């Protein structure tokens, strides 16, 4: 099990946590969505909020305790949620948190190349963080973008249709502090067929596509 | 009332019952690990699978509500196969270390593997290993053995009210325990050991001590508090090895406190196992005859008014009866069973827990006055918590006295008599809660009654009970919570000052002034011994504590595990315990010592066996005529209205783990004190 799924050592744990006034407002709005007496259900969005607020993109133990107080539930119930869902990091990660999908569809389409490229370019193994704290790379299970396999998620963004080269390009851009183009790297749009749209071309603005129109006429 | 068929037997169960309960109703045994009658349903072990007609696959009977017309099979081939499969899964990661496991011989997994397990494993893969958790001085963990039934998680959340245990991580990495290292800071933590169906949570003090089949099991009654928990004492030869709860729905259900369970190792230390007589300022070993002769030399010819007796907190009713009669025949009315000097006494309804412990489950509001229930009677506190949970938090609890954490939501009202007066005047908001309640109750603790103004406080609490309709028809919501196991028994027997007699504080003052020359301490260790320096002190008891140090003659008695005895709990319920082991050395059962002494003093008491003593007890109080049921007390006038002092109520129990000579001598209780007392509720004085 990755060390991100174990509580960070005491040296890394901050001594206190509190929402910023801005996040506190957000938290209150989130809590208000749940019916009276069911405020504890807000624990998941609030954990996410806490993770985003924390330097290093993780949930320290004090933050969980803070949420337990806020939602009037035993701290252990918050720990249970935070340790169950893998999207909550229990230890700090790099500024760019790379999650490479290595489930079967991505793997068949070459996710091993993506992982290898990351390893080579960043000089880290799976589950490790670079010395400068810029990158952490982990393998994850299916992120639901199989049509654009192979893919990886960096922070909140999906980078799809990867090859070794495009992966390197993305990493290089990130190293320079640039923001690479999000989505498919092969030039296709969204998850349309790899060699261009086949249907409804008239509506997608990609060519006159008389073919479809003709076909419909013929049928008529 | 759904009707269903189990293996061809038609049964009718209550609405809301589960299929598992229906199967039990039909006399079918269903194997289970996670299901427990007193905890919420989890349905995660899958051992209780049964076949249900028209269901596509076996169903977990513990989590399936019984419905009309269901046809259940519990012994079909499908069921057998399904359970075999579940058992095989459970054993994939369970270590084969039964020979060195303390649960061996009383392990649910071991037993059920006999019925549903394969003879050999089909798995060559590595088993998983889990790091052990440090849960404090009582619960030992070997977490690799855990099968994730989550009974301990549900117990600590629901019954104990401490959110320490959880199931963290997921899938194969799931671990049961706290996320960050934490001891289970609960007075009920020992029950986790009983609940655990495997050897993951076992008893630390009892580790590697004995196998269950080596033990002689004796039914008894606990004396560590006034609850009268039903216990089973397990002993091997002359040594008491452990204490387990017995089920009694009306008293302790199936829980006992950690002190009840673990104070017994105190019985191995500082024991009085032979008589002693003080010669030239030093206690020297003596024979029984010499000890009796020393007493006779002092007592014979002495005016009865100069003799006094005080009974301690863990004394059985038999010995109090004998001592009361002996003091009577010596012409002394100076007897008291309230060594803390409290003012309880008078009409019976003024000193018992009238509502009864089970009755708490009908109450809808509770006012606690001067009692730290969690430290004084954890079992009663768990009932209050149970009621609070059953009402989804509508059961309102108000606390007057020290601030303490009852583990459920409460309204802290104030520190002392002023708040009591406010409630009586209706000025406090909680008065409205009491007014609105159908069945309100009040619990008055020793912290409110063992003060000089105890009578006035008692009168004030009675007035509150009257004003808010706490006593109406069958319902009596007035309760006194005692801290001493012997107290209600002593009061019922009339072990209180007779006509012109002196109470505890007067006896002590009299002894300091020389007016009282002989003081008989029957296991009484909590009195101010410095006042007894001038007096001739006879100490009878099992433990070498404060009383023995102050004594001129020591008569070695039996501990509660070493005698047949009757105890009356705070509800006024008389219960009998049996002897598990014989008293140490020359020590004897306490009533027999008093009887022998009476012979030596030529005042022979008229009973030769314990049955005759018990017949005498029935003469003294009808309580003892009906064992195991609390006799209802008539609601009468009591208390003396008067000025109350302004000081706040202080619970007499400052440290739950050490309240009497036995627990003070206990190593385990000392460890618990070290680990927990800093944060126990009683220490958090506001």
XYZ file of C-alpha atoms in Angstrom, chain B residues 82-569:
488
model
C -22.547 -21.250 1.457
C -21.378 -21.246 5.058
C -18.445 -23.486 4.208
C -17.461 -20.912 1.619
C -17.725 -18.036 4.067
C -15.675 -19.944 6.608
C -13.016 -20.670 4.006
C -12.793 -16.975 3.167
C -12.519 -16.025 6.838
C -9.716 -18.494 7.336
C -7.672 -17.304 4.329
C -6.001 -14.657 6.424
C -6.615 -16.005 9.917
C -3.427 -17.329 11.469
C -3.250 -20.927 12.587
C -1.960 -20.040 16.024
C -4.720 -21.513 18.164
C -2.216 -23.323 20.420
C -0.772 -20.006 21.590
C -4.002 -18.014 21.431
C -5.738 -17.022 24.648
C -9.144 -17.335 23.008
C -8.548 -21.065 22.447
C -11.341 -23.133 23.932
C -13.818 -20.249 23.941
C -13.355 -19.013 20.391
C -16.354 -18.637 18.111
C -14.188 -19.065 15.039
C -12.620 -22.229 16.412
C -16.011 -23.675 17.321
C -17.670 -22.799 14.045
C -14.699 -23.998 12.025
C -15.364 -27.389 13.594
C -18.795 -27.330 11.981
C -18.141 -25.479 8.731
C -14.401 -25.547 8.099
C -12.506 -27.685 5.593
C -9.919 -30.042 6.936
C -7.152 -28.375 4.999
C -6.494 -25.044 3.330
C -6.552 -24.553 -0.420
C -4.446 -21.408 -0.218
C -0.713 -21.416 -0.704
C -0.488 -17.619 -0.854
C 1.006 -15.556 1.925
C -1.334 -14.542 4.704
C -1.622 -10.882 5.526
C -0.147 -9.523 8.745
C -1.482 -6.527 10.632
C 0.382 -4.413 13.120
C -0.933 -4.746 16.675
C -2.571 -1.748 18.274
C -1.762 -0.426 21.715
C -5.118 -0.003 23.434
C -4.032 0.512 27.040
C -3.507 -1.664 30.103
C -6.590 -3.824 29.680
C -7.071 -4.916 26.100
C -4.304 -6.864 24.417
C -4.420 -6.957 20.626
C -3.208 -9.465 18.079
C -4.768 -7.794 15.074
C -3.668 -10.380 12.532
C -6.377 -12.579 14.042
C -9.103 -9.996 13.425
C -11.916 -11.062 11.095
C -13.427 -7.544 10.816
C -16.740 -8.337 12.443
C -16.720 -4.749 13.856
C -18.375 -5.753 17.130
C -15.733 -3.774 19.025
C -16.322 -0.755 16.802
C -20.046 -0.842 17.427
C -19.640 -1.471 21.160
C -17.314 1.441 21.736
C -19.511 3.748 19.668
C -22.903 2.611 20.925
C -22.513 1.308 24.463
C -19.311 2.789 25.815
C -19.754 6.072 23.971
C -16.088 6.552 23.193
C -15.289 6.816 19.508
C -11.923 5.133 19.660
C -12.371 2.068 17.525
C -13.038 2.152 13.811
C -12.493 0.200 10.626
C -9.893 2.182 8.744
C -8.381 1.719 5.277
C -10.146 -0.513 2.817
C -10.327 -3.880 1.136
C -7.492 -6.178 1.978
C -5.829 -3.385 3.923
C -8.743 -2.893 6.293
C -7.671 -2.617 9.899
C -9.815 -2.418 12.980
C -8.575 -0.047 15.656
C -7.889 3.617 16.172
C -6.335 5.539 13.248
C -3.813 7.202 15.502
C -2.636 5.363 18.584
C -5.102 5.830 21.428
C -6.086 3.882 24.506
C -9.738 3.076 25.028
C -10.637 5.541 27.713
C -13.769 3.841 28.938
C -14.729 2.198 32.189
C -16.329 -0.573 30.122
C -13.413 -1.431 27.843
C -13.008 -4.944 29.245
C -16.249 -5.936 27.559
C -14.496 -5.678 24.184
C -12.634 -8.809 25.177
C -15.860 -10.743 25.719
C -17.353 -9.402 22.506
C -14.465 -10.289 20.242
C -15.415 -13.617 18.633
C -11.770 -14.441 17.907
C -8.470 -13.886 19.681
C -7.819 -10.391 18.308
C -8.799 -8.618 21.512
C -7.853 -10.547 24.620
C -7.278 -9.727 28.239
C -3.869 -8.239 28.968
C -3.709 -9.018 32.693
C -4.933 -12.572 32.042
C -2.634 -13.272 29.079
C -1.286 -16.826 28.932
C -2.716 -17.637 32.362
C -5.167 -20.484 31.932
C -7.383 -22.401 29.536
C -11.124 -22.112 30.082
C -11.549 -25.813 30.777
C -9.161 -25.651 33.728
C -11.324 -23.157 35.568
C -13.959 -23.685 38.200
C -16.798 -21.269 37.542
C -18.755 -19.771 40.416
C -21.678 -17.362 40.253
C -21.260 -14.295 42.384
C -22.096 -10.645 42.884
C -19.711 -7.762 42.388
C -18.921 -5.456 45.316
C -16.818 -2.803 43.622
C -19.808 -0.497 43.296
C -23.448 -0.465 44.359
C -24.809 -1.802 41.064
C -24.579 -5.426 42.147
C -23.395 -6.628 38.746
C -23.860 -10.345 38.280
C -20.495 -11.951 37.784
C -18.911 -15.319 37.274
C -15.684 -15.936 39.125
C -13.250 -18.261 37.378
C -10.750 -19.856 39.710
C -8.096 -22.527 39.508
C -7.234 -24.274 42.782
C -7.032 -21.479 45.365
C -6.525 -18.577 42.991
C -9.142 -16.346 41.427
C -8.002 -15.817 37.853
C -10.692 -13.769 36.223
C -14.136 -12.284 36.541
C -16.673 -12.369 33.723
C -20.192 -10.934 33.508
C -23.298 -13.043 33.866
C -26.347 -11.949 31.966
C -28.950 -10.199 34.065
C -31.210 -8.025 31.934
C -32.432 -6.070 34.938
C -29.042 -5.152 36.305
C -25.936 -5.260 34.169
C -27.304 -6.804 30.941
C -24.072 -8.475 29.924
C -21.568 -5.773 30.698
C -19.342 -5.201 33.714
C -17.004 -2.366 34.509
C -13.233 -2.662 34.287
C -12.912 -2.386 38.054
C -15.311 -5.284 38.530
C -13.339 -7.326 36.053
C -9.778 -6.499 36.991
C -9.545 -5.391 40.624
C -9.237 -9.066 41.604
C -5.472 -9.082 41.285
C -5.565 -6.888 44.392
C -6.692 -9.997 46.263
C -3.215 -11.426 45.900
C -1.525 -8.605 47.733
C -1.655 -7.133 51.238
C -3.895 -9.903 52.520
C -4.660 -10.545 56.158
C -4.292 -14.281 56.552
C -3.898 -14.645 60.328
C -4.973 -12.797 63.453
C -2.714 -10.136 64.935
C -2.650 -8.489 68.336
C -0.853 -5.232 69.153
C 1.750 -5.794 71.852
C 3.860 -2.838 73.012
C 2.797 -0.804 70.018
C 3.601 -3.509 67.448
C 1.268 -5.889 65.717
C 2.375 -9.460 66.331
C 0.900 -12.635 64.869
C -1.489 -14.392 67.205
C -3.878 -17.320 67.316
C -7.622 -16.866 67.127
C -7.877 -17.635 70.849
C -5.284 -15.008 71.720
C -7.029 -12.429 69.555
C -10.396 -13.165 71.146
C -8.827 -13.100 74.608
C -7.364 -9.649 73.920
C -10.786 -8.402 72.869
C -12.461 -9.999 75.872
C -9.971 -8.399 78.252
C -10.870 -4.990 76.876
C -14.589 -5.360 76.311
C -15.896 -7.347 79.267
C -17.400 -5.128 81.898
C -17.222 -2.096 79.598
C -20.326 0.036 79.296
C -22.040 -0.588 75.950
C -22.094 3.147 75.293
C -18.317 3.077 75.044
C -18.347 0.460 72.311
C -19.022 1.249 68.663
C -18.980 -0.488 65.280
C -18.626 0.813 61.739
C -19.241 -1.377 58.696
C -17.312 -0.822 55.468
C -18.379 -0.621 51.847
C -17.882 -4.180 50.632
C -19.357 -6.064 53.560
C -21.924 -8.817 53.083
C -25.272 -8.635 54.865
C -24.647 -11.799 56.881
C -21.687 -10.339 58.746
C -23.483 -7.040 59.343
C -26.410 -8.977 60.814
C -24.129 -10.887 63.149
C -22.251 -7.766 64.214
C -25.479 -5.824 64.752
C -26.765 -8.577 67.027
C -23.454 -8.811 68.873
C -23.380 -5.070 69.468
C -26.965 -5.267 70.677
C -26.083 -7.949 73.176
C -23.150 -5.836 74.387
C -25.609 -3.029 75.024
C -24.304 -0.733 72.315
C -26.450 1.265 69.926
C -23.393 2.887 68.311
C -23.427 1.137 64.949
C -23.249 2.659 61.507
C -22.871 1.291 58.006
C -22.242 4.731 56.495
C -18.514 5.149 56.933
C -18.572 8.256 54.735
C -20.890 9.953 57.234
C -23.649 10.432 54.696
C -27.163 11.217 55.820
C -28.978 8.494 53.929
C -31.346 6.416 55.975
C -34.889 6.806 57.129
C -37.771 5.521 55.019
C -36.729 2.998 52.413
C -37.919 5.018 49.440
C -35.485 7.759 50.478
C -32.379 5.649 49.989
C -32.934 3.269 47.094
C -32.934 3.594 43.326
C -36.720 3.402 43.117
C -36.955 3.570 39.331
C -34.770 0.448 39.058
C -31.962 0.241 36.561
C -34.124 -1.311 33.862
C -36.753 1.331 34.604
C -34.402 3.980 33.192
C -35.482 2.748 29.778
C -38.940 4.190 30.370
C -37.833 7.584 31.636
C -37.954 10.639 29.407
C -35.953 13.163 31.395
C -33.361 12.830 34.118
C -31.854 15.218 36.614
C -28.552 14.073 38.116
C -27.635 15.739 41.397
C -24.163 15.389 42.880
C -23.296 12.129 41.182
C -20.614 11.371 38.648
C -22.541 8.374 37.389
C -19.837 7.396 34.939
C -17.289 6.971 37.729
C -19.640 5.820 40.475
C -21.663 3.287 38.489
C -20.549 2.898 34.854
C -23.203 0.255 34.262
C -25.999 2.653 35.196
C -24.404 5.329 33.057
C -24.477 2.942 30.106
C -28.233 2.447 30.720
C -28.743 6.186 30.641
C -26.785 6.298 27.421
C -28.868 3.426 26.040
C -32.031 5.360 26.835
C -30.587 8.470 25.228
C -29.778 6.537 22.057
C -33.138 4.794 21.987
C -34.913 8.154 22.016
C -32.647 9.626 19.322
C -31.398 12.178 21.796
C -34.805 13.259 23.099
C -33.957 11.915 26.550
C -32.800 15.082 28.263
C -30.282 14.824 31.057
C -29.492 17.695 33.388
C -26.431 17.615 35.622
C -25.925 19.478 38.865
C -22.578 19.091 40.555
C -19.153 18.708 39.069
C -18.683 18.790 35.335
C -18.142 15.308 33.966
C -18.478 13.687 30.580
C -21.386 11.253 30.588
C -20.764 10.242 26.921
C -24.199 11.501 25.898
C -25.674 14.943 25.362
C -26.516 16.725 28.593
C -27.347 20.092 30.039
C -24.896 21.210 32.668
C -27.005 23.245 35.052
C -24.766 24.285 37.912
C -22.486 23.242 40.711
C -24.558 23.043 43.840
C -27.625 23.733 45.972
C -28.322 27.114 44.384
C -29.150 25.431 41.098
C -31.268 22.922 42.950
C -33.254 25.805 44.422
C -33.573 27.419 40.997
C -35.087 24.252 39.585
C -37.472 24.013 42.487
C -38.577 27.599 41.897
C -38.994 26.903 38.212
C -36.443 29.589 37.347
C -34.153 27.204 35.516
C -34.930 26.194 31.936
C -34.515 22.555 32.805
C -37.572 22.853 35.049
C -39.638 23.119 31.862
C -38.101 19.907 30.561
C -38.996 18.106 33.775
C -42.472 19.605 33.737
C -43.102 18.452 30.171
C -41.826 14.911 30.797
C -44.235 12.042 31.365
C -41.819 9.985 33.381
C -39.116 12.253 34.782
C -36.498 10.890 37.141
C -33.896 12.279 39.512
C -30.662 10.618 40.568
C -29.193 11.888 43.814
C -25.618 10.880 44.453
C -23.524 10.552 47.553
C -21.795 13.778 46.580
C -25.037 15.538 47.497
C -25.894 13.529 50.588
C -22.632 12.902 52.426
C -22.379 16.539 53.469
C -23.435 18.182 56.672
C -26.507 19.607 54.993
C -27.354 16.195 53.491
C -30.790 16.165 55.113
C -31.682 19.526 53.617
C -30.442 18.452 50.157
C -32.484 15.268 50.457
C -35.550 17.341 51.343
C -34.913 19.644 48.379
C -34.587 16.735 45.955
C -37.729 15.190 47.370
C -39.519 18.472 46.840
C -38.364 18.487 43.219
C -39.609 14.921 42.789
C -42.998 15.942 44.187
C -43.261 19.172 42.264
C -42.493 17.669 38.864
C -44.675 14.627 39.277
C -41.795 12.186 39.459
C -43.818 9.936 41.711
C -47.127 9.067 40.146
C -48.981 5.792 40.161
C -46.603 2.940 39.394
C -43.781 5.292 38.422
C -41.290 6.358 41.034
C -38.592 8.568 39.606
C -36.758 9.320 42.848
C -33.394 7.595 42.989
C -30.428 7.539 45.271
C -27.228 6.279 43.735
C -24.972 4.612 46.248
C -21.276 3.995 45.841
C -20.960 1.187 48.386
C -22.096 -2.377 47.751
C -23.027 -2.888 51.382
C -24.904 0.339 51.960
C -28.497 -0.482 51.100
C -28.168 -3.870 52.780
C -26.884 -2.195 55.931
C -29.712 0.322 55.917
C -32.290 -2.411 55.331
C -30.880 -4.418 58.218
C -30.894 -1.375 60.440
C -27.123 -1.182 60.816
C -27.584 2.419 61.883
C -27.414 4.082 65.292
C -30.162 2.835 67.578
C -31.937 4.776 70.335
C -29.334 7.271 71.620
C -26.626 5.708 69.499
C -23.822 7.511 67.722
C -23.352 7.829 63.962
C -19.984 7.527 62.209
C -18.788 11.089 62.758
C -19.892 11.067 66.396
C -18.186 7.721 66.956
C -14.947 9.130 65.554
C -15.221 12.308 67.618
C -16.121 10.258 70.676
C -13.115 8.020 70.133
C -10.849 11.061 69.822
C -12.206 12.423 73.119
C -12.098 9.088 74.884
C -15.853 8.736 75.276
C -15.817 5.726 72.962
C -13.181 3.209 73.990
C -13.665 0.302 71.631
C -14.272 0.684 67.896
C -15.044 -2.380 65.804
C -14.206 -1.767 62.158
C -15.875 -4.327 59.933
C -13.794 -3.828 56.774
C -14.122 -0.084 57.227
C -11.031 1.611 55.840
C -12.255 4.996 54.677
C -12.713 6.643 58.077
C -10.296 9.136 59.595
C -7.963 6.757 61.454
C -6.155 9.590 63.221
C -9.208 10.011 65.433
C -8.957 6.396 66.546
C -5.508 6.624 68.097
C -6.811 6.594 71.682
C -9.409 3.899 71.146
C -9.002 0.137 71.146
C -9.580 -0.754 67.499
C -10.725 -4.174 66.328
C -10.329 -4.548 62.579
C -11.998 -7.405 60.776
C -11.377 -7.711 57.075
C -9.436 -9.288 54.278
C -7.119 -6.515 53.209
C -4.236 -4.900 55.050
C -5.266 -1.320 54.374
C -5.722 1.736 56.584
C -8.003 -0.033 59.079
C -5.545 -2.828 59.750
C -2.737 -0.358 60.388
C -4.763 1.402 63.041
C -5.930 -1.826 64.673
C -5.123 -3.249 68.082
C -6.568 -6.608 67.133
C -6.872 -7.881 63.579
C -9.372 -10.588 62.755
C -8.672 -11.925 59.238
C -11.871 -12.127 57.216
C -12.805 -13.352 53.768
C -12.867 -11.341 50.564
C -16.077 -11.343 48.508
C -14.761 -14.164 46.344
C -14.179 -16.319 49.400
C -17.574 -16.369 51.062
C -21.221 -16.972 50.449
C -22.837 -13.632 50.882
C -25.926 -11.559 50.301
C -25.642 -8.064 48.906
C -28.359 -5.506 48.296
C -27.684 -3.222 45.374
